Amino acid sequence: MSYEVTATRRRPQKFDDLIGQEFVAETLKNSIRSNKIAHAFLFSGPRGCGKTSTARILAKALNCQNGPTDSPCGQCSNCQEITKGSSLDVIEIDGASNTSVDNIRQIKDEVLFPPNSCRYKIYIIDEVHMLSTSAFNALLKTIEEPPEYVIFIFATTELQKVPATIKSRCQQYNFRLVSIEKIKQCLAEAAAELNVQADDEALFWIARESTGSMRDAYTLFDQVVAFSDGHITYEKIRDKLGLVGIEKLNLIFESCAYSRTDEVLNSLDEFLQNGISIEQLISNSADYLRSILFIKNGITKESLLGNSSERYSKVVISAWNCVQVERALSIFLNLYRDIRYSLSPRSELELAFSRMCWLGQYVSPMEVKKAIDAAQSLLAKATGISDSAVQSKINQTAQNIIMQAQDNVQKEMKIPDGLPRLSALDKKPEADEPEQTPPFHDGGPLPPEQSVEQQEKPVVNEKLIIHGVPGEVKQEVHPVYSYEPPVAEASQETYDDDGWTNTDEPPVDYSSYEEENEQPAPAQKDDVQVLKGKVIAASEVEDSFFAAALEKTGEWIITDDNVQIVVNSEYDKSLLLKKIPEISASVSKICGRTMKIELLLKQEEKSAQKQETEIPKQVQIICETFRGKIVAGKQ
């Protein structure tokens, strides 16, 4: 007889043989006993937990010649044919390779014919979630109202991909992962059948690596049996499969606990030279730290630790607290995710173990808070002040330290030479501080003989000197960029003695002459530039695009209460028209009175027409002789 793998040889043949699926087995057995058999079943769960085996057992229970019975005999022709997979009335279909509507249409045609020799015609569709949406829709009516002799059994590992319309037409059974103890017991029985000696530690490791899947456990068991020479030990598994044993892990983590970085790095190099992969070393280290964390929390169950708690190093257990072990475990879990995209996985591993060497100095934020709370209580007891007062003092001190640090940072922030400076990042002046605006909005240097104070002195119009009290001269401040409230008129007593007699001509009243006959003096060019610079500087803080448009404007003409701004293009004019209220408000604030803004479009100068020049006769003769052409030149 040819060799048969353990997973096939030990496939369950009765409901009582199902491992870890007691709920499913009892439910199906009760349904068969009470003759309440559904027309469609949906088995879902992880791989290797017995879904397809349960479907075959159910098919044998329904088609057994002694049944329907919850305990099929396994000896009749129907049971044997179903076990071998040669029954004509039990059709197993792979849903992954039969996904189209045509395959479902074939099933719909076949269900019209009654079973050949069995009581029921049973369709077992494995991996049913692989069917297409159209195939599912074509199967709905058949599942909902099949002939009385047809039963559908669906099996899937991804229940979320099965449409709800299919689920609602089936009885659902969720299969669970098998516990490690039960897998270990089954492996021991399989080893006894093969006359192979197996240590409990080795079987336990195989059970843990199977992660609850019986098929995975049997497959790994066959592989271990192949190189064990009749005796399965953990040392053989460790050496053949490239594992890091608990003894070596104890040594390397003890070096980490003692902060011996050189020994740790040498041990890593030895592991890698012996052929242990980086991924395997990270996985074994994570499992080791997980077990240490369990032991720190008082858990000594061998099925959770993977080994006896006495085999773990006492030095490592006592060197780190629970918070530090959690930190170490998170380092290795993150490392396993990062190495797939790392430039050098070995460097990542060495860096992780290097961090483990100073893990004893790691202090979590929770521990810092506990220390601060303890210090607060001690201060309160020593000084006799309440805890709330101490906490308030601590908070105030911390706030002062933070504010002082922020001030120091702002003082140290200096823009290097050559880099542009944004005025929007400058600190805005406070409300009570006088605004000091330089005469140039771009921050250009002043001539040596001038200063900001000299530039901002009011412009005196000599024609507007008002004769008042002798020795006093009233000056009119130009209204373009600064504003002074009007000086109250001198009292009548001030002009009683003005040196005029009836025999002399009265003095000329220049103020009334100015009002009646002369217009206000136009603003000087320098004053207009100062006004323009102030408006641009004020707008840069709120809207840099608006400030750039103002800077591109041409001449500013100021007459009385009107400001005419020359713009270079229609686009600039349309952009500034939206900002007329802002410009007017800014100019009025600077001038001290309401100013009207008017935009003028600059008229483009027409290019001069090119004067045609007469070509000399000699040049014409040369062009005609050589058939040339004049493309450029001067007369």
XYZ file of C-alpha atoms in Angstrom:
635
model
C 0.000 0.000 0.000
C 1.372 3.436 -0.911
C 2.317 5.964 1.740
C -0.524 8.102 3.083
C 0.083 11.369 4.882
C -1.047 11.680 8.471
C -3.693 14.328 7.693
C -5.421 11.965 5.249
C -4.881 8.818 7.292
C -6.356 10.377 10.422
C -9.236 12.192 8.722
C -12.370 11.944 10.958
C -14.915 9.357 9.791
C -17.589 9.934 12.453
C -19.014 12.896 14.316
C -17.319 11.657 17.472
C -13.917 11.858 15.745
C -14.159 15.628 15.182
C -11.535 17.458 17.288
C -12.590 20.698 18.893
C -15.946 20.941 17.094
C -18.251 19.451 19.705
C -20.977 22.045 19.147
C -21.212 21.348 15.420
C -21.162 17.582 15.916
C -23.906 17.568 18.561
C -26.156 19.904 16.541
C -25.927 17.804 13.402
C -26.455 14.551 15.301
C -29.602 15.920 16.960
C -30.921 17.130 13.601
C -30.489 13.661 12.112
C -32.099 11.936 15.101
C -35.154 14.218 14.948
C -35.305 13.968 11.154
C -35.100 17.773 10.836
C -32.533 18.032 8.089
C -32.033 21.342 6.325
C -31.698 21.543 2.562
C -28.559 23.780 2.707
C -25.641 24.082 5.151
C -22.884 26.681 5.328
C -19.684 25.659 7.158
C -17.229 28.493 7.866
C -14.006 28.701 9.857
C -10.190 28.715 9.648
C -8.237 26.295 7.497
C -7.674 22.758 8.626
C -10.365 22.651 11.314
C -12.625 19.958 9.735
C -15.180 21.651 7.460
C -14.840 19.314 4.474
C -14.500 16.267 6.753
C -17.740 17.213 8.520
C -19.496 17.572 5.144
C -18.438 14.035 4.167
C -19.497 12.639 7.534
C -22.906 14.301 7.126
C -23.213 12.836 3.624
C -22.447 9.340 4.939
C -24.872 9.781 7.838
C -27.690 10.691 5.438
C -26.915 8.077 2.763
C -25.845 5.161 4.974
C -27.819 2.025 4.219
C -28.572 1.769 7.961
C -29.781 5.359 8.184
C -30.245 8.159 8.180
C -28.220 7.771 11.353
C -25.928 9.922 13.484
C -23.376 7.091 13.518
C -22.723 5.843 9.983
C -21.420 2.312 9.799
C -18.615 2.982 7.354
C -18.919 -0.567 6.047
C -21.761 -0.354 3.540
C -21.133 0.421 -0.096
C -22.505 3.936 0.171
C -20.236 4.819 3.102
C -17.178 3.343 1.428
C -17.853 5.119 -1.864
C -18.289 8.450 -0.078
C -15.087 7.870 1.885
C -13.140 7.132 -1.322
C -14.834 10.044 -3.154
C -16.264 7.851 -5.892
C -19.962 8.153 -5.087
C -22.121 9.370 -7.977
C -24.618 10.982 -5.632
C -22.130 12.948 -3.495
C -20.541 15.534 -5.779
C -17.627 17.585 -4.454
C -17.004 20.789 -6.398
C -14.051 23.132 -6.039
C -15.509 26.620 -5.956
C -12.152 28.178 -6.825
C -12.021 26.483 -10.259
C -15.751 26.451 -11.047
C -16.707 30.087 -10.647
C -18.746 30.846 -13.757
C -22.468 30.818 -14.417
C -22.064 27.853 -16.781
C -20.924 25.630 -13.897
C -23.949 26.637 -11.835
C -26.218 26.061 -14.826
C -24.890 22.512 -15.019
C -25.796 21.989 -11.362
C -29.292 23.324 -11.986
C -29.735 20.807 -14.793
C -28.425 17.893 -12.727
C -30.683 18.468 -9.722
C -33.682 17.618 -11.891
C -32.591 13.962 -11.867
C -33.007 11.911 -8.664
C -30.013 10.214 -6.988
C -28.622 7.064 -8.557
C -28.271 4.690 -5.591
C -28.329 6.842 -2.469
C -31.104 8.437 -0.556
C -29.946 12.051 -1.163
C -28.001 13.782 -3.880
C -25.545 15.978 -1.986
C -23.454 18.801 -3.478
C -20.377 19.790 -1.439
C -18.979 23.097 -2.768
C -15.639 23.947 -1.140
C -14.312 27.549 -1.092
C -17.749 28.780 -2.111
C -16.733 32.416 -1.604
C -14.734 32.191 -4.857
C -17.910 32.015 -6.955
C -18.709 35.050 -9.026
C -21.625 37.332 -8.254
C -23.514 36.073 -11.297
C -22.968 32.475 -10.201
C -24.311 33.248 -6.740
C -27.389 34.915 -8.217
C -28.007 31.947 -10.519
C -27.854 29.590 -7.526
C -30.318 31.462 -5.316
C -33.550 29.915 -6.577
C -32.136 26.394 -6.564
C -30.895 26.746 -2.973
C -34.141 28.230 -1.756
C -36.471 25.561 -3.210
C -34.434 22.497 -4.241
C -35.995 19.070 -4.835
C -36.559 17.093 -1.646
C -33.705 14.706 -2.444
C -31.054 17.450 -2.962
C -28.884 18.906 -0.167
C -26.235 21.612 -0.566
C -23.238 21.863 1.769
C -21.035 24.947 1.364
C -17.600 25.367 2.978
C -15.618 28.628 3.138
C -12.746 30.213 5.016
C -13.919 33.768 4.300
C -17.503 34.088 5.427
C -17.579 37.843 4.838
C -17.309 37.277 1.065
C -20.439 35.144 0.910
C -23.496 37.236 -0.053
C -26.185 37.713 2.545
C -28.748 36.199 0.171
C -26.835 32.904 0.337
C -26.392 33.043 4.104
C -30.098 33.597 4.702
C -30.939 30.378 2.810
C -28.481 28.153 4.735
C -27.941 26.875 8.239
C -24.621 28.355 9.357
C -22.045 26.488 11.459
C -18.900 28.283 12.637
C -15.878 26.025 13.156
C -13.266 26.974 15.728
C -9.514 26.575 16.077
C -8.359 23.523 17.984
C -6.686 24.010 21.367
C -2.986 23.245 21.783
C -3.596 20.466 24.324
C -5.925 18.583 21.981
C -3.520 18.947 19.062
C -0.682 17.659 21.224
C -2.765 14.653 22.237
C -3.595 13.868 18.604
C 0.085 14.146 17.658
C 1.037 11.752 20.420
C -1.511 9.241 19.115
C -0.190 9.668 15.578
C 3.376 9.058 16.802
C 2.254 5.919 18.602
C 0.634 4.625 15.427
C 3.925 5.103 13.589
C 5.994 3.600 16.422
C 7.904 6.882 16.784
C 9.107 8.193 20.140
C 8.289 11.857 20.718
C 9.212 14.167 23.595
C 6.446 16.264 25.054
C 8.413 19.456 24.453
C 8.786 18.675 20.769
C 5.098 17.816 20.336
C 4.178 20.925 22.237
C 6.276 23.059 19.887
C 4.590 21.484 16.834
C 1.160 22.147 18.353
C 2.009 25.799 18.969
C 3.373 26.286 15.471
C 0.179 24.880 13.924
C -1.815 27.828 15.385
C -4.933 25.728 15.953
C -5.077 23.949 12.580
C -5.090 20.140 12.714
C -4.003 19.808 9.098
C -1.031 22.142 9.651
C -0.082 20.164 12.761
C -0.130 16.851 10.924
C 1.836 18.285 7.982
C 4.561 19.669 10.261
C 4.553 16.403 12.212
C 5.281 14.432 9.033
C 8.184 16.733 8.239
C 9.681 16.351 11.721
C 9.289 12.578 11.625
C 11.223 12.484 8.350
C 14.481 13.785 9.910
C 14.115 12.538 13.507
C 15.153 8.885 12.928
C 12.382 7.469 15.070
C 12.827 9.844 18.020
C 11.416 13.374 17.930
C 13.237 15.834 20.238
C 13.165 19.595 20.532
C 16.934 19.779 19.984
C 16.622 18.073 16.607
C 13.798 20.404 15.602
C 15.838 23.419 16.707
C 18.950 22.375 14.805
C 17.232 21.202 11.618
C 14.703 24.031 11.301
C 17.076 26.825 12.331
C 15.377 27.809 15.568
C 16.853 29.731 18.483
C 16.457 27.622 21.591
C 15.433 28.974 24.942
C 18.945 28.395 26.317
C 20.528 30.672 23.707
C 17.793 33.257 24.191
C 18.448 33.211 27.930
C 22.131 33.912 27.311
C 21.658 36.794 24.901
C 18.946 38.488 26.973
C 21.018 38.092 30.146
C 23.766 40.019 28.340
C 21.181 42.663 27.488
C 20.121 42.838 31.143
C 23.777 43.384 32.162
C 24.202 46.041 29.384
C 27.014 44.100 27.700
C 26.570 45.360 24.181
C 29.702 43.726 22.810
C 28.605 40.248 23.935
C 25.136 40.793 22.475
C 26.454 41.797 19.057
C 28.881 38.864 18.987
C 26.049 36.467 19.842
C 23.955 37.908 17.028
C 26.762 37.364 14.564
C 27.123 33.761 15.756
C 23.400 33.119 15.270
C 23.427 34.513 11.752
C 26.599 32.612 10.833
C 24.893 29.372 11.884
C 22.189 29.940 9.300
C 19.390 31.319 11.510
C 17.323 33.760 9.523
C 16.670 37.276 10.779
C 12.912 36.776 10.659
C 13.138 33.589 12.723
C 15.369 35.250 15.308
C 12.968 38.192 15.661
C 10.002 35.808 15.971
C 11.702 33.692 18.645
C 12.763 36.809 20.568
C 9.203 38.153 20.509
C 7.865 34.819 21.817
C 10.512 34.800 24.549
C 9.642 38.331 25.708
C 5.939 37.468 25.615
C 6.578 34.550 27.945
C 8.672 36.770 30.243
C 5.786 39.249 30.387
C 3.367 36.454 31.340
C 5.701 35.246 34.088
C 6.060 38.819 35.413
C 2.274 38.941 35.698
C 2.087 35.622 37.540
C 1.053 33.355 34.619
C 2.870 30.015 34.585
C 0.565 27.956 32.364
C 2.769 25.898 30.062
C 0.361 26.082 27.126
C 0.721 29.872 27.110
C 4.444 30.067 27.823
C 5.487 27.337 25.400
C 7.912 25.929 27.970
C 8.092 25.365 31.665
C 8.464 28.599 33.623
C 11.584 27.184 35.357
C 13.463 27.164 32.039
C 13.404 30.962 31.732
C 16.299 32.976 33.109
C 15.749 34.393 36.583
C 18.184 37.190 35.779
C 16.041 38.439 32.901
C 12.834 38.138 34.910
C 14.228 40.199 37.803
C 16.181 42.731 35.704
C 13.199 44.421 33.998
C 9.789 45.466 35.234
C 6.549 44.890 33.351
C 6.624 48.276 31.611
C 10.146 47.695 30.320
C 9.272 44.201 29.095
C 6.251 45.621 27.266
C 8.541 48.203 25.680
C 10.947 45.445 24.565
C 8.130 43.352 23.101
C 6.802 46.331 21.131
C 10.302 46.955 19.721
C 10.501 43.445 18.242
C 6.919 43.457 16.957
C 7.542 46.726 15.128
C 10.891 45.416 13.905
C 9.226 42.425 12.230
C 6.996 44.813 10.260
C 9.827 47.183 9.337
C 12.472 44.768 8.049
C 10.604 44.013 4.823
C 11.164 47.623 3.703
C 14.519 48.120 5.401
C 17.734 48.896 3.568
C 19.639 46.562 5.900
C 17.553 44.108 7.982
C 20.641 43.002 9.893
C 21.371 46.576 10.957
C 17.780 46.908 12.126
C 18.170 43.744 14.240
C 21.462 44.908 15.745
C 19.947 48.282 16.547
C 17.021 46.616 18.337
C 19.316 44.494 20.535
C 21.511 47.523 21.194
C 18.450 49.308 22.539
C 17.734 46.310 24.727
C 21.058 46.880 26.498
C 19.865 50.162 28.045
C 16.272 49.024 28.541
C 16.799 49.035 32.312
C 17.095 52.840 32.187
C 13.799 53.304 30.375
C 11.201 55.196 32.418
C 7.628 55.383 31.200
C 5.520 58.579 31.466
C 3.312 56.781 33.973
C 6.271 56.216 36.295
C 7.302 59.862 35.968
C 3.802 60.929 36.979
C 3.869 58.626 39.990
C 7.214 60.078 41.066
C 5.905 63.639 40.738
C 2.784 62.761 42.741
C 4.923 61.179 45.452
C 7.187 64.236 45.574
C 4.121 66.453 45.785
C 2.828 64.528 48.796
C 6.229 64.734 50.513
C 6.423 68.490 49.942
C 2.919 68.926 51.304
C 3.756 66.993 54.463
C 7.082 68.760 54.978
C 5.764 72.309 54.496
C 2.304 71.821 55.903
C 0.701 73.143 52.716
C -2.239 71.388 51.100
C -1.748 69.212 48.029
C -3.788 71.574 45.878
C -1.548 74.521 46.770
C 1.573 72.493 46.002
C 0.079 71.381 42.686
C -0.811 74.974 41.824
C 2.744 76.058 42.604
C 4.163 73.255 40.458
C 1.880 74.170 37.555
C 2.842 77.852 37.824
C 6.549 76.985 37.896
C 6.172 74.713 34.868
C 4.293 77.420 33.001
C 7.010 79.973 33.773
C 9.686 77.575 32.557
C 7.794 76.992 29.311
C 7.276 80.733 28.727
C 10.926 81.443 29.420
C 11.986 78.704 27.001
C 9.697 80.142 24.318
C 11.171 83.617 24.818
C 14.696 82.232 24.547
C 13.798 80.433 21.341
C 12.323 83.594 19.823
C 15.426 85.576 20.774
C 17.708 82.970 19.209
C 15.692 82.830 15.973
C 17.697 84.987 13.590
C 17.308 84.950 9.852
C 20.668 84.210 8.169
C 22.106 86.763 5.807
C 20.919 86.432 2.258
C 17.535 84.870 3.043
C 14.330 86.836 2.327
C 12.331 88.133 5.246
C 8.537 88.011 5.273
C 6.904 90.934 6.994
C 3.876 88.753 7.794
C 6.067 86.753 10.203
C 7.147 89.814 12.126
C 5.533 90.524 15.455
C 2.652 92.966 15.144
C 2.994 96.134 17.257
C 0.881 96.301 20.352
C -2.107 98.634 20.487
C -0.482 101.028 22.938
C 2.848 101.143 21.128
C 3.300 103.826 18.447
C 3.762 102.410 15.008
C 7.208 103.095 13.611
C 7.125 102.692 9.879
C 10.271 103.315 7.862
C 9.950 105.661 4.884
C 10.576 102.759 2.469
C 8.219 99.788 2.528
C 10.893 97.372 1.321
C 13.185 98.132 4.241
C 15.889 99.783 2.157
C 18.745 101.660 3.832
C 18.545 105.388 4.506
C 21.129 107.892 3.303
C 23.772 108.728 5.902
C 22.478 112.252 6.384
C 18.870 111.184 6.957
C 16.974 109.187 9.520
C 13.436 108.049 10.045
C 12.786 110.902 12.454
C 14.028 113.469 9.949
C 11.937 111.985 7.172
C 8.729 112.072 9.193
C 9.000 115.745 10.157
C 6.017 117.742 8.884
C 6.486 119.629 5.608
C 6.154 123.351 6.036
C 4.519 125.367 3.321
C 6.050 128.799 3.546
C 3.045 130.355 1.836
C 0.768 129.205 4.635
C 2.592 130.848 7.551
C -0.055 132.410 9.813
C 0.916 135.598 11.546
C -0.027 135.366 15.155
C 1.605 136.297 18.371
C 5.009 137.843 17.802
C 7.733 135.282 18.128
C 5.391 132.373 17.360
C 4.941 130.731 13.954
C 2.174 128.210 13.190
C 3.121 125.502 10.735
C 0.665 123.560 8.637
C 1.357 119.842 8.474
C 0.838 118.405 5.010
C -2.177 116.078 5.082
C -0.728 113.313 2.921
C 0.895 110.949 5.446
C 0.408 112.567 8.861
C -2.414 114.358 10.519
C -2.438 117.042 13.195
C -5.637 118.392 14.735
C -6.366 122.025 13.705
C -4.848 124.598 16.019
C -7.450 126.551 17.853
C -7.643 130.171 16.782
C -5.878 132.597 19.008
C -8.044 134.561 21.357
C -9.025 138.139 20.580
C -6.591 139.456 23.169
C -3.735 137.938 21.217
C -4.308 140.287 18.241
C -4.996 143.539 20.144
C -1.495 144.868 19.656
C -0.429 144.014 16.134
C 1.424 147.280 15.377
C -1.176 148.594 12.960
C -2.624 152.094 13.048
C -5.329 153.770 11.094
C -2.779 155.693 9.114
C -1.059 152.552 7.834
C -2.235 149.923 5.414
C -3.706 146.872 7.090
C -1.514 143.727 7.108
C -2.159 141.120 4.530
C -4.221 138.117 5.783
C -2.449 135.268 4.090
C -4.770 132.629 5.501
C -7.876 134.056 3.858
C -5.926 134.692 0.710
C -4.987 131.049 0.602
C -8.578 129.917 1.047
C -10.047 132.187 -1.627
C -7.443 132.389 -4.348
C -5.029 129.459 -4.112
C -5.443 125.685 -4.223
C -3.622 123.530 -1.672
C -0.077 122.839 -2.629
C 0.339 119.495 -4.304
C 2.090 116.813 -2.307
C 5.773 116.444 -2.931
C 7.125 113.348 -4.642
C 8.923 112.099 -1.534
C 5.737 112.399 0.514
C 3.777 110.382 -2.029
C 6.391 107.614 -1.921
C 6.187 107.549 1.882
C 2.401 107.267 1.728
C 2.587 104.497 -0.855
C 5.160 102.600 1.208
C 3.028 102.819 4.353
C -0.068 101.524 2.570
C 1.873 98.616 1.050
C 3.508 97.760 4.377
C 0.130 97.756 6.114
C -1.433 95.498 3.484
C 1.403 92.940 3.476
C 0.306 91.573 6.846
C -3.233 90.718 5.705
C -2.912 90.008 1.968
C 0.442 89.585 0.252
C -1.108 89.395 -3.260
C -2.879 92.700 -2.678
C 0.393 94.263 -1.493
C 2.165 92.997 -4.631
C -0.505 94.565 -6.838
C -0.142 97.892 -5.010
C 3.605 97.771 -5.434
C 3.250 97.436 -9.220
C 1.140 100.581 -9.456
C 2.531 103.653 -11.130
C 2.300 107.286 -10.052
C 0.121 108.345 -7.110
C -1.401 111.810 -7.575
C -2.748 113.464 -4.415
C -4.944 116.539 -4.703
C -6.960 117.780 -1.718
C -9.102 114.792 -0.568
C -8.586 112.690 -3.673
C -5.880 110.116 -4.461
C -5.454 109.061 -8.075
C -3.528 105.823 -8.584
C -2.175 104.956 -12.018
C -2.323 101.228 -12.835
C -0.499 99.567 -15.698
C -3.098 97.035 -16.929
C -6.767 96.187 -16.882
C -6.024 93.115 -14.742
C -4.359 95.191 -12.033
C -7.227 97.647 -12.155
C -9.851 94.909 -11.725
C -7.849 93.439 -8.839
C -7.521 96.755 -7.034
C -11.147 97.725 -7.613
C -12.137 94.973 -5.185
C -9.825 96.467 -2.578
C -10.907 100.131 -2.908
C -12.466 100.190 0.614
C -9.279 98.790 2.158
C -7.054 101.279 0.286
C -9.315 104.196 1.239
C -9.381 103.132 4.890
C -5.608 102.764 5.032
C -4.926 106.110 3.288
C -7.524 107.890 5.436
C -5.983 106.465 8.596
C -2.534 107.728 7.583
C -3.727 111.150 6.395
C -6.095 111.718 9.288
C -9.165 112.415 7.174
C -11.369 110.714 4.636
C -9.633 110.243 1.276
C -11.244 109.123 -1.957
C -9.435 106.671 -4.208
C -9.577 106.792 -8.004
C -7.880 104.313 -10.347
C -6.508 105.540 -13.680
C -5.436 103.216 -16.468
C -2.089 104.089 -17.998
C -2.318 104.825 -21.699
C 0.143 102.783 -23.640
C 2.292 104.713 -26.004
C 1.889 103.773 -29.535
C 5.036 102.536 -31.035
C 6.470 104.799 -33.657
C 5.880 103.751 -37.151
C 8.880 102.536 -38.898
C 10.035 104.878 -41.593
C 10.610 103.284 -44.829
C 14.107 103.829 -46.120
C 15.086 103.850 -49.736
C 17.392 101.005 -50.781
C 20.520 102.176 -52.669
C 20.766 101.263 -56.383
C 24.033 99.411 -55.889
C 22.360 97.087 -53.354
C 19.431 96.507 -55.695
C 21.809 95.582 -58.554
C 23.677 93.110 -56.317
C 20.395 91.517 -55.167
C 19.149 91.140 -58.756
C 22.475 89.709 -59.965
C 22.851 87.092 -57.234
C 19.128 86.640 -56.695
C 19.507 87.667 -53.089
C 17.179 89.198 -50.551
C 17.682 91.985 -48.030
C 16.757 90.774 -44.574
C 18.391 93.432 -42.338
C 20.730 96.367 -42.492
C 21.145 100.106 -42.136
C 21.295 102.780 -44.779
